[in-house]
Amino acid sequence: PIRKYGNASDEEKATAYEQAWTICDYLKSCAWPAPILIDSGNGYHVVFAIDLPNDQPSEDLIRGVLTALAAKFDTADSRVDTGNFEANRLCKFPSTWARKAAPTPERPHRQSSVLECPETLQPVSRSLLDSLAEGHIPERTTLKVPLNDGLKMDWLRSFLEHYKVPVVGERQNGQRYFIDVECSCSEEHG
């Protein structure tokens, strides 16, 4: 669901539910195997098995798949999470609680759960992934950062200012410098 931060409303969850099922139906029509469908508490995870090496080309492929799905299914009220393409990203573990902010009657805490799980989880073939991602795999770009620590910090400050990321503080611990930024999802996150 699309929200500035915090827990989803019942309406936002219902919209995300419809989107998840629409995506599942579409992928099924494209011969994808059955996924695991998880209620995350604030939205839904449609989880497919894949069998790819943990490398940059595989990461780019998964990013392309998510971008293609977003291009096809994003609405003003619900979006595909295109940021969940890295192998090290975690999904909410079923049965844990979604507590992004203080609960309210309109935006309560909810427990995550598995809604559907196939008896056998079949991996999505590389050809199906390639077919969906076609035209959506990002080109690799490299940000050049100066080697001098002072210049790195100046560059990072400029980068954050350019993208309007709120800086809430700076600190140093030994040889390491830190710039603390405001989380765009929740005021409670440091």
XYZ file of N, CA, C and O in Angstrom:
760
model
N 0.826 -1.193 0.000
C 0.000 0.000 0.000
C 0.865 1.250 0.000
O 1.979 1.220 0.483
N 0.335 2.321 -0.531
C 1.051 3.579 -0.545
C 0.628 4.369 0.683
O -0.546 4.626 0.900
N 1.595 4.729 1.490
C 1.334 5.557 2.657
C 2.638 6.245 3.003
O 3.704 5.745 2.670
N 2.544 7.387 3.673
C 3.761 8.116 3.998
C 4.610 7.302 4.970
O 5.792 7.143 4.782
N 4.033 6.817 6.009
C 4.720 5.971 6.970
C 3.669 5.324 7.859
O 2.505 5.702 7.858
N 4.107 4.352 8.610
C 3.207 3.740 9.575
C 2.429 2.558 9.032
O 2.707 2.027 7.969
N 1.456 2.149 9.810
C 0.657 0.974 9.502
C -0.376 1.283 8.419
O -0.833 2.402 8.284
N -0.755 0.243 7.676
C -1.743 0.400 6.611
C -3.153 0.459 7.194
O -3.455 -0.165 8.208
N -3.998 1.203 6.515
C -5.418 1.206 6.871
C -6.061 -0.034 6.256
O -5.476 -0.699 5.390
N -7.289 -0.351 6.675
C -8.008 -1.485 6.080
C -8.205 -1.279 4.583
O -8.074 -2.216 3.794
N -8.480 -0.052 4.172
C -8.684 0.249 2.751
C -7.386 0.032 1.951
O -7.401 -0.528 0.867
N -6.259 0.482 2.499
C -4.970 0.294 1.818
C -4.634 -1.195 1.691
O -4.152 -1.642 0.654
N -4.913 -1.945 2.751
C -4.657 -3.394 2.693
C -5.543 -4.066 1.662
O -5.101 -4.948 0.926
N -6.802 -3.675 1.589
C -7.721 -4.271 0.610
C -7.245 -3.992 -0.814
O -7.294 -4.876 -1.685
N -6.757 -2.786 -1.058
C -6.236 -2.432 -2.377
C -5.006 -3.269 -2.705
O -4.857 -3.778 -3.822
N -4.115 -3.431 -1.736
C -2.911 -4.244 -1.947
C -3.271 -5.710 -2.183
O -2.631 -6.395 -2.987
N -4.297 -6.197 -1.503
C -4.760 -7.581 -1.680
C -5.226 -7.808 -3.114
O -4.854 -8.784 -3.755
N -6.019 -6.874 -3.620
C -6.493 -6.981 -5.007
C -5.316 -6.964 -5.976
O -5.286 -7.717 -6.941
N -4.360 -6.084 -5.715
C -3.188 -5.999 -6.588
C -2.396 -7.309 -6.556
O -1.973 -7.815 -7.600
N -2.182 -7.869 -5.371
C -1.427 -9.126 -5.255
C -2.094 -10.238 -6.059
O -1.432 -10.985 -6.785
N -3.423 -10.353 -5.947
C -4.134 -11.397 -6.690
C -4.131 -11.141 -8.188
O -4.031 -12.068 -8.995
N -4.207 -9.885 -8.585
C -4.135 -9.550 -10.002
C -2.782 -9.962 -10.574
O -2.693 -10.550 -11.662
N -1.722 -9.686 -9.831
C -0.377 -10.067 -10.270
C -0.241 -11.588 -10.313
O 0.297 -12.149 -11.280
N -0.735 -12.282 -9.285
C -0.680 -13.752 -9.274
C -1.411 -14.340 -10.484
O -0.894 -15.250 -11.143
N -2.599 -13.825 -10.781
C -3.367 -14.324 -11.925
C -2.625 -14.084 -13.233
O -2.584 -14.942 -14.112
N -2.011 -12.901 -13.354
C -1.256 -12.589 -14.569
C -0.080 -13.554 -14.729
O 0.130 -14.115 -15.812
N 0.692 -13.736 -13.667
C 1.870 -14.602 -13.762
C 1.460 -16.058 -14.015
O 2.127 -16.773 -14.766
N 0.360 -16.481 -13.433
C -0.155 -17.829 -13.699
C -0.488 -17.980 -15.191
O -0.191 -18.996 -15.807
N -1.070 -16.935 -15.795
C -1.405 -16.984 -17.218
C -0.145 -17.017 -18.087
O -0.205 -17.404 -19.246
N 1.000 -16.615 -17.517
C 2.282 -16.647 -18.233
C 3.060 -17.924 -17.911
O 4.259 -18.004 -18.193
N 2.389 -18.905 -17.301
C 2.966 -20.225 -16.980
C 3.952 -20.212 -15.807
O 4.769 -21.124 -15.677
N 3.867 -19.198 -14.961
C 4.695 -19.200 -13.757
C 4.136 -20.234 -12.781
O 2.918 -20.442 -12.713
N 5.001 -20.856 -11.974
C 4.507 -21.799 -10.960
C 3.779 -21.057 -9.839
O 3.857 -19.832 -9.739
N 3.096 -21.809 -9.001
C 2.338 -21.215 -7.891
C 3.292 -20.617 -6.857
O 4.304 -21.219 -6.509
N 2.967 -19.404 -6.352
C 3.787 -18.761 -5.328
C 3.261 -19.041 -3.920
O 2.191 -19.624 -3.744
N 4.011 -18.572 -2.958
C 3.524 -18.483 -1.586
C 2.940 -17.074 -1.458
O 3.590 -16.098 -1.847
N 1.740 -16.951 -0.937
C 1.133 -15.640 -0.724
C 1.127 -15.371 0.779
O 0.595 -16.169 1.560
N 1.745 -14.265 1.159
C 1.902 -13.921 2.575
C 1.259 -12.566 2.848
O 1.489 -11.598 2.123
N 0.457 -12.499 3.897
C -0.061 -11.240 4.423
C 1.035 -10.703 5.343
O 1.349 -11.319 6.365
N 1.656 -9.591 4.964
C 2.771 -9.061 5.755
C 2.304 -8.259 6.962
O 3.120 -7.840 7.774
N 1.013 -8.036 7.064
C 0.476 -7.193 8.122
C 0.089 -5.832 7.578
O -0.914 -5.259 7.965
N 0.903 -5.297 6.661
C 0.620 -4.006 6.038
C 0.425 -4.103 4.532
O 0.123 -3.123 3.878
N 0.631 -5.265 3.984
C 0.505 -5.483 2.543
C 0.612 -6.979 2.280
O 0.276 -7.785 3.152
N 1.121 -7.324 1.115
C 1.195 -8.738 0.739
C 2.504 -9.025 0.034
O 3.012 -8.193 -0.720
N 3.047 -10.203 0.303
C 4.234 -10.691 -0.381
C 3.807 -11.842 -1.277
O 3.123 -12.761 -0.825
N 4.201 -11.784 -2.535
C 3.991 -12.880 -3.467
C 5.387 -13.463 -3.678
O 6.238 -12.842 -4.307
N 5.641 -14.650 -3.106
C 6.993 -15.207 -3.040
C 7.136 -16.384 -3.998
O 6.393 -17.362 -3.897
N 8.110 -16.262 -4.900
C 8.425 -17.321 -5.848
C 9.816 -17.862 -5.547
O 10.702 -17.112 -5.149
N 10.010 -19.142 -5.776
C 11.343 -19.725 -5.679
C 12.100 -19.410 -6.963
O 11.516 -19.391 -8.049
N 13.381 -19.118 -6.833
C 14.255 -18.952 -7.990
C 15.533 -19.724 -7.730
O 15.882 -19.985 -6.578
N 16.219 -20.098 -8.779
C 17.484 -20.811 -8.658
C 18.502 -20.100 -9.537
O 18.712 -20.476 -10.689
N 19.073 -19.036 -8.981
C 20.041 -18.216 -9.696
C 21.273 -18.033 -8.824
O 21.176 -18.076 -7.594
N 22.424 -17.784 -9.441
C 23.600 -17.461 -8.618
C 23.393 -16.122 -7.915
O 22.643 -15.264 -8.405
N 24.035 -15.943 -6.781
C 23.942 -14.683 -6.048
C 25.016 -13.748 -6.596
O 26.094 -13.612 -6.038
N 24.700 -13.117 -7.746
C 25.653 -12.221 -8.385
C 24.927 -11.010 -8.961
O 23.695 -10.928 -8.920
N 25.695 -10.078 -9.496
C 25.121 -8.834 -10.012
C 24.153 -9.053 -11.169
O 23.076 -8.459 -11.182
N 24.464 -9.919 -12.154
C 23.488 -10.125 -13.236
C 22.151 -10.685 -12.731
O 21.090 -10.297 -13.230
N 22.180 -11.568 -11.743
C 20.928 -12.103 -11.189
C 20.161 -11.010 -10.461
O 18.938 -10.908 -10.576
N 20.887 -10.175 -9.718
C 20.244 -9.060 -9.021
C 19.591 -8.115 -10.024
O 18.447 -7.677 -9.831
N 20.290 -7.826 -11.112
C 19.734 -6.950 -12.146
C 18.496 -7.580 -12.780
O 17.524 -6.882 -13.082
N 18.526 -8.896 -12.981
C 17.377 -9.589 -13.561
C 16.154 -9.473 -12.648
O 15.055 -9.142 -13.107
N 16.333 -9.731 -11.365
C 15.209 -9.644 -10.422
C 14.715 -8.209 -10.329
O 13.504 -7.954 -10.276
N 15.625 -7.264 -10.358
C 15.217 -5.853 -10.361
C 14.375 -5.554 -11.608
O 13.367 -4.855 -11.545
N 14.785 -6.117 -12.749
C 14.026 -5.944 -13.987
C 12.644 -6.560 -13.907
O 11.658 -5.986 -14.394
N 12.536 -7.739 -13.275
C 11.227 -8.392 -13.100
C 10.312 -7.503 -12.262
O 9.153 -7.266 -12.628
N 10.821 -7.000 -11.149
C 10.006 -6.150 -10.275
C 9.627 -4.842 -10.971
O 8.494 -4.370 -10.844
N 10.555 -4.277 -11.723
C 10.270 -3.043 -12.456
C 9.203 -3.284 -13.518
O 8.306 -2.460 -13.716
N 9.276 -4.430 -14.202
C 8.268 -4.772 -15.222
C 6.891 -4.940 -14.578
O 5.887 -4.454 -15.112
N 6.841 -5.608 -13.431
C 5.562 -5.781 -12.740
C 5.007 -4.433 -12.280
O 3.807 -4.177 -12.383
N 5.886 -3.573 -11.783
C 5.448 -2.247 -11.349
C 4.907 -1.444 -12.536
O 3.868 -0.783 -12.421
N 5.588 -1.519 -13.659
C 5.137 -0.781 -14.846
C 3.753 -1.247 -15.288
O 2.934 -0.453 -15.749
N 3.486 -2.519 -15.107
C 2.217 -3.084 -15.552
C 1.093 -2.912 -14.515
O -0.053 -2.732 -14.879
N 1.436 -2.969 -13.222
C 0.389 -3.070 -12.194
C 0.320 -1.939 -11.178
O -0.638 -1.885 -10.414
N 1.292 -1.044 -11.124
C 1.213 0.047 -10.153
C -0.002 0.927 -10.434
O -0.336 1.181 -11.590
N -0.638 1.344 -9.353
C -1.766 2.270 -9.460
C -1.491 3.453 -8.539
O -0.491 3.474 -7.819
N -2.394 4.383 -8.537
C -2.251 5.529 -7.637
C -2.355 5.102 -6.178
O -1.879 5.792 -5.283
N -2.974 3.951 -5.915
C -3.212 3.506 -4.541
C -2.349 2.340 -4.074
O -2.340 2.031 -2.887
N -1.677 1.654 -4.982
C -0.907 0.471 -4.591
C 0.257 0.265 -5.550
O 0.104 0.449 -6.756
N 1.411 -0.104 -4.981
C 2.610 -0.262 -5.802
C 3.329 -1.566 -5.489
O 3.294 -2.058 -4.366
N 4.028 -2.068 -6.500
C 4.946 -3.197 -6.335
C 6.211 -2.632 -5.689
O 6.699 -1.571 -6.081
N 6.770 -3.335 -4.713
C 8.012 -2.914 -4.067
C 9.180 -3.277 -4.979
O 9.648 -4.407 -4.980
N 9.655 -2.316 -5.745
C 10.745 -2.575 -6.686
C 12.110 -2.548 -5.999
O 13.118 -2.835 -6.633
N 12.146 -2.226 -4.724
C 13.415 -2.189 -3.996
C 13.808 -3.514 -3.381
O 14.865 -3.637 -2.777
N 12.990 -4.530 -3.542
C 13.251 -5.820 -2.890
C 13.899 -6.812 -3.862
O 13.445 -7.917 -4.029
N 15.001 -6.393 -4.499
C 15.642 -7.212 -5.514
C 16.949 -7.835 -5.049
O 17.481 -8.706 -5.722
N 17.470 -7.429 -3.917
C 18.744 -7.958 -3.442
C 18.528 -9.257 -2.666
O 17.551 -9.393 -1.931
N 19.461 -10.192 -2.817
C 19.350 -11.483 -2.141
C 19.347 -11.332 -0.625
O 18.779 -12.156 0.086
N 19.960 -10.285 -0.112
C 20.047 -10.117 1.342
C 18.855 -9.387 1.947
O 18.819 -9.160 3.143
N 17.872 -9.011 1.136
C 16.696 -8.332 1.672
C 15.809 -9.327 2.401
O 15.619 -10.450 1.961
N 15.274 -8.894 3.489
C 14.411 -9.756 4.288
C 12.952 -9.404 4.057
O 12.595 -8.253 3.853
N 12.121 -10.415 4.106
C 10.679 -10.223 4.104
C 10.194 -10.465 5.527
O 10.879 -11.101 6.323
N 9.036 -9.966 5.826
C 8.481 -10.202 7.154
C 8.254 -11.690 7.345
O 7.671 -12.352 6.503
N 8.735 -12.225 8.436
C 8.569 -13.636 8.738
C 7.134 -13.867 9.196
O 6.650 -13.185 10.101
N 6.424 -14.802 8.560
C 5.022 -15.039 8.938
C 4.872 -15.346 10.425
O 5.686 -16.047 11.008
N 3.861 -14.784 11.005
C 3.443 -14.859 12.410
C 4.048 -13.748 13.254
O 3.675 -13.587 14.400
N 4.961 -12.934 12.688
C 5.467 -11.784 13.432
C 4.511 -10.611 13.214
O 3.635 -10.650 12.356
N 4.690 -9.574 13.997
C 3.781 -8.437 13.956
C 4.359 -7.294 13.133
O 5.559 -7.032 13.183
N 3.499 -6.602 12.399
C 3.867 -5.395 11.669
C 3.583 -4.220 12.586
O 2.432 -3.945 12.908
N 4.642 -3.555 13.014
C 4.505 -2.443 13.954
C 5.366 -1.288 13.473
O 6.396 -0.988 14.052
N 4.915 -0.619 12.423
C 5.705 0.465 11.840
C 5.549 1.765 12.605
O 6.367 2.653 12.471
N 4.497 1.920 13.322
C 4.255 3.142 14.093
C 3.274 2.795 15.210
O 2.815 1.656 15.304
N 2.959 3.765 16.022
C 1.984 3.530 17.087
C 0.647 3.137 16.458
O 0.235 3.717 15.464
N -0.038 2.129 17.028
C -1.318 1.715 16.448
C -2.419 2.727 16.731
O -2.407 3.401 17.758
N -3.321 2.817 15.783
C -4.528 3.619 15.966
C -5.686 2.740 15.505
O -5.463 1.731 14.828
N -6.916 3.091 15.823
C -8.037 2.286 15.329
C -8.058 2.193 13.800
O -8.425 1.175 13.238
N -7.624 3.269 13.112
C -7.619 3.268 11.647
C -6.397 2.562 11.076
O -6.404 2.109 9.937
N -5.304 2.475 11.852
C -4.043 1.896 11.394
C -3.461 1.000 12.491
O -2.489 1.362 13.143
N -4.083 -0.167 12.680
C -3.658 -1.040 13.779
C -2.413 -1.863 13.442
O -2.032 -2.004 12.283
N -1.803 -2.388 14.494
C -0.769 -3.409 14.306
C -1.474 -4.684 13.860
O -2.575 -4.986 14.330
N -0.839 -5.439 12.963
C -1.429 -6.697 12.498
C -0.353 -7.776 12.468
O 0.814 -7.490 12.233
N -0.798 -9.002 12.648
C 0.111 -10.136 12.602
C 0.196 -10.660 11.171
O -0.813 -10.781 10.474
N 1.420 -10.943 10.728
C 1.597 -11.486 9.382
C 1.283 -12.977 9.382
O 1.361 -13.642 10.411
N 0.915 -13.494 8.195
C 0.570 -14.916 8.110
C 0.667 -15.400 6.669
O 0.596 -14.617 5.724
N 0.840 -16.702 6.524
C 0.833 -17.322 5.204
C -0.624 -17.538 4.818
O -1.391 -18.141 5.564
N -0.999 -17.039 3.641
C -2.369 -17.208 3.167
C -2.496 -18.434 2.270
O -3.492 -19.147 2.335
N -1.508 -18.638 1.407
C -1.513 -19.789 0.510
C -0.094 -20.265 0.306
O 0.823 -19.449 0.178
N 0.059 -21.585 0.252
C 1.375 -22.162 0.012
C 1.186 -23.447 -0.789
O 0.461 -24.343 -0.357
N 1.827 -23.542 -1.967
C 1.682 -24.772 -2.738
C 2.358 -25.933 -2.015
O 3.271 -25.731 -1.215
N 1.890 -27.127 -2.291
C 2.487 -28.309 -1.673
C 3.962 -28.433 -2.034
O 4.789 -28.811 -1.222
N 4.284 -28.120 -3.301
C 5.665 -28.125 -3.777
C 5.958 -26.771 -4.399
O 5.222 -26.314 -5.262
N 7.022 -26.151 -3.954
C 7.403 -24.843 -4.477
C 8.379 -25.056 -5.634
O 9.518 -25.474 -5.433
N 7.912 -24.793 -6.848
C 8.727 -24.963 -8.052
C 9.434 -23.646 -8.382
O 8.802 -22.597 -8.386
N 10.732 -23.694 -8.707
C 11.418 -22.456 -9.092
C 10.906 -21.918 -10.423
O 10.537 -22.676 -11.316
N 10.910 -20.611 -10.548
C 10.563 -19.955 -11.801
C 11.747 -20.152 -12.748
O 12.893 -19.926 -12.365
N 11.490 -20.569 -13.975
C 12.582 -20.805 -14.919
C 13.247 -19.498 -15.318
O 12.629 -18.427 -15.299
N 14.503 -19.592 -15.686
C 15.259 -18.416 -16.131
C 14.586 -17.789 -17.350
O 14.527 -16.569 -17.478
N 14.051 -18.619 -18.237
C 13.424 -18.073 -19.452
C 12.185 -17.247 -19.111
O 11.929 -16.221 -19.750
N 11.405 -17.667 -18.106
C 10.239 -16.873 -17.697
C 10.666 -15.548 -17.068
O 10.053 -14.512 -17.311
N 11.716 -15.588 -16.268
C 12.234 -14.355 -15.661
C 12.743 -13.408 -16.743
O 12.425 -12.216 -16.743
N 13.527 -13.950 -17.682
C 14.065 -13.133 -18.779
C 12.939 -12.511 -19.600
O 13.004 -11.340 -19.974
N 11.925 -13.302 -19.890
C 10.815 -12.826 -20.716
C 10.101 -11.660 -20.053
O 9.784 -10.663 -20.710
N 9.844 -11.760 -18.753
C 9.140 -10.682 -18.049
C 10.022 -9.441 -17.915
O 9.556 -8.312 -18.080
N 11.293 -9.648 -17.628
C 12.197 -8.523 -17.365
C 12.659 -7.812 -18.630
O 13.211 -6.709 -18.542
N 12.422 -8.401 -19.786
C 12.926 -7.836 -21.042
C 12.573 -6.355 -21.162
O 11.419 -5.952 -21.020
N 13.612 -5.557 -21.403
C 13.420 -4.114 -21.543
C 13.391 -3.362 -20.225
O 13.276 -2.140 -20.224
N 13.476 -4.072 -19.107
C 13.404 -3.410 -17.798
C 14.653 -3.617 -16.947
O 14.687 -3.189 -15.800
N 15.656 -4.308 -17.471
C 16.883 -4.545 -16.704
C 17.698 -3.247 -16.725
O 17.965 -2.698 -17.786
N 18.065 -2.757 -15.551
C 18.743 -1.460 -15.485
C 20.159 -1.518 -16.037
O 20.817 -2.556 -15.970
N 20.591 -0.391 -16.588
C 21.989 -0.276 -16.987
C 22.786 0.043 -15.740
O 22.336 0.769 -14.864
N 23.975 -0.513 -15.642
C 24.820 -0.296 -14.470
C 25.504 1.058 -14.584
O 26.044 1.405 -15.622
N 25.462 1.818 -13.511
C 26.195 3.073 -13.447
C 27.046 3.062 -12.193
O 26.711 2.407 -11.207
N 28.141 3.749 -12.238
C 29.034 3.812 -11.093
C 29.134 5.258 -10.645
O 29.386 6.148 -11.467
N 28.917 5.483 -9.360
C 29.118 6.809 -8.802
C 30.582 6.946 -8.443
O 31.140 6.083 -7.765
N 31.222 8.000 -8.897
C 32.630 8.210 -8.605
C 32.732 9.068 -7.352
O 32.211 10.177 -7.297
N 33.411 8.539 -6.341
C 33.578 9.239 -5.069
C 35.060 9.533 -4.882
O 35.895 8.642 -5.037
N 35.430 10.791 -4.568
C 36.839 11.105 -4.345
C 37.425 10.269 -3.216
O 36.706 9.830 -2.315
N 38.731 10.033 -3.258
C 39.377 9.162 -2.276
C 39.618 9.846 -0.937
O 39.629 9.202 0.086
N 39.827 11.136 -0.922
C 40.080 11.865 0.315
C 38.833 11.845 1.197
O 37.736 12.141 0.733
N 38.969 11.480 2.502
C 37.809 11.368 3.390
C 37.001 12.662 3.472
O 35.781 12.641 3.483
N 37.688 13.807 3.554
C 36.982 15.071 3.619
C 36.159 15.308 2.364
O 35.018 15.763 2.424
N 36.744 14.984 1.210
C 36.018 15.145 -0.041
C 34.861 14.157 -0.141
O 33.805 14.483 -0.664
N 35.036 12.929 0.386
C 33.938 11.954 0.385
C 32.754 12.503 1.163
O 31.617 12.382 0.734
N 33.023 13.080 2.314
C 31.941 13.611 3.139
C 31.279 14.798 2.442
O 30.058 14.919 2.450
N 32.069 15.654 1.807
C 31.482 16.778 1.065
C 30.615 16.259 -0.072
O 29.521 16.774 -0.314
N 31.105 15.248 -0.784
C 30.342 14.661 -1.887
C 29.042 14.066 -1.365
O 27.983 14.264 -1.944
N 29.124 13.329 -0.237
C 27.936 12.702 0.326
C 26.929 13.754 0.787
O 25.731 13.629 0.533
N 27.402 14.809 1.421
C 26.496 15.892 1.830
C 25.795 16.498 0.604
O 24.595 16.749 0.628
N 26.546 16.723 -0.464
C 25.963 17.276 -1.699
C 24.935 16.329 -2.290
O 23.871 16.753 -2.756
N 25.249 15.041 -2.278
C 24.334 14.025 -2.802
C 23.024 14.047 -2.018
O 21.935 14.074 -2.597
N 23.117 14.030 -0.689
C 21.921 14.034 0.155
C 21.117 15.327 -0.034
O 19.893 15.294 -0.104
N 21.810 16.441 -0.151
C 21.119 17.713 -0.367
C 20.414 17.727 -1.725
O 19.261 18.146 -1.832
N 21.100 17.234 -2.750
C 20.522 17.205 -4.099
C 19.224 16.396 -4.127
O 18.254 16.776 -4.758
N 19.212 15.233 -3.423
C 18.027 14.370 -3.420
C 17.082 14.670 -2.268
O 16.159 13.918 -1.995
N 17.333 15.803 -1.582
C 16.463 16.298 -0.510
C 16.222 15.264 0.596
O 15.113 15.074 1.068
N 17.314 14.573 0.985
C 17.254 13.620 2.093
C 17.560 14.401 3.372
O 18.645 14.978 3.496
N 16.618 14.448 4.316
C 16.836 15.234 5.537
C 17.975 14.666 6.399
O 17.951 13.500 6.784
N 18.973 15.489 6.686
C 20.087 15.110 7.554
C 19.738 15.535 8.972
O 19.343 16.675 9.201
N 19.870 14.605 9.924
C 19.525 14.925 11.311
C 20.750 15.023 12.208
O 20.635 15.393 13.364
N 21.918 14.683 11.678
C 23.124 14.810 12.481
C 24.329 14.186 11.814
O 24.208 13.430 10.846
N 25.505 14.529 12.341
C 26.753 13.932 11.885
C 27.546 13.544 13.108
O 27.435 14.171 14.155
N 28.355 12.492 12.962
C 29.177 12.056 14.096
C 30.404 11.336 13.580
O 30.461 10.923 12.420
N 31.392 11.200 14.460
C 32.618 10.507 14.107
C 32.912 9.478 15.183
O 32.726 9.735 16.369
N 33.348 8.287 14.775
C 33.742 7.229 15.695
C 35.087 6.718 15.208
O 35.162 5.956 14.248
N 36.162 7.172 15.826
C 37.495 6.807 15.356
C 37.730 7.395 13.978
O 37.573 8.591 13.763
N 38.082 6.559 13.024
C 38.324 7.005 11.656
C 37.055 7.031 10.805
O 37.096 7.382 9.652
N 35.922 6.596 11.367
C 34.674 6.540 10.605
C 33.822 7.769 10.860
O 33.685 8.222 11.992
N 33.246 8.282 9.776
C 32.342 9.414 9.836
C 30.948 8.928 9.479
O 30.768 8.096 8.605
N 29.953 9.461 10.158
C 28.569 9.063 9.911
C 27.714 10.292 9.677
O 27.878 11.304 10.363
N 26.813 10.177 8.701
C 25.788 11.188 8.505
C 24.470 10.488 8.762
O 24.148 9.498 8.100
N 23.740 10.943 9.764
C 22.462 10.345 10.109
C 21.363 11.050 9.328
O 21.307 12.282 9.295
N 20.503 10.252 8.684
C 19.429 10.818 7.879
C 18.081 10.376 8.430
O 17.979 9.366 9.118
N 17.059 11.149 8.120
C 15.696 10.835 8.550
C 15.131 9.725 7.666
O 15.236 9.778 6.446
N 14.536 8.709 8.279
C 13.919 7.618 7.536
C 12.658 8.149 6.852
O 11.840 8.810 7.465
N 12.510 7.826 5.570
C 11.338 8.306 4.830
C 10.087 7.492 5.128
O 9.001 7.862 4.737
N 10.252 6.348 5.813
C 9.105 5.471 6.074
C 8.479 5.702 7.433
O 7.277 5.587 7.594
N 9.301 5.982 8.435
C 8.773 6.107 9.784
C 9.652 7.031 10.620
O 10.873 6.896 10.604
N 9.021 7.919 11.356
C 9.770 8.809 12.223
C 10.438 8.043 13.366
O 11.353 8.537 13.994
N 9.991 6.805 13.635
C 10.535 6.022 14.731
C 11.855 5.339 14.365
O 12.563 4.870 15.229
N 12.177 5.250 13.074
C 13.414 4.597 12.643
C 14.579 5.562 12.752
O 14.502 6.689 12.291
N 15.666 5.097 13.313
C 16.858 5.931 13.411
C 17.724 5.776 12.176
O 17.560 4.871 11.406
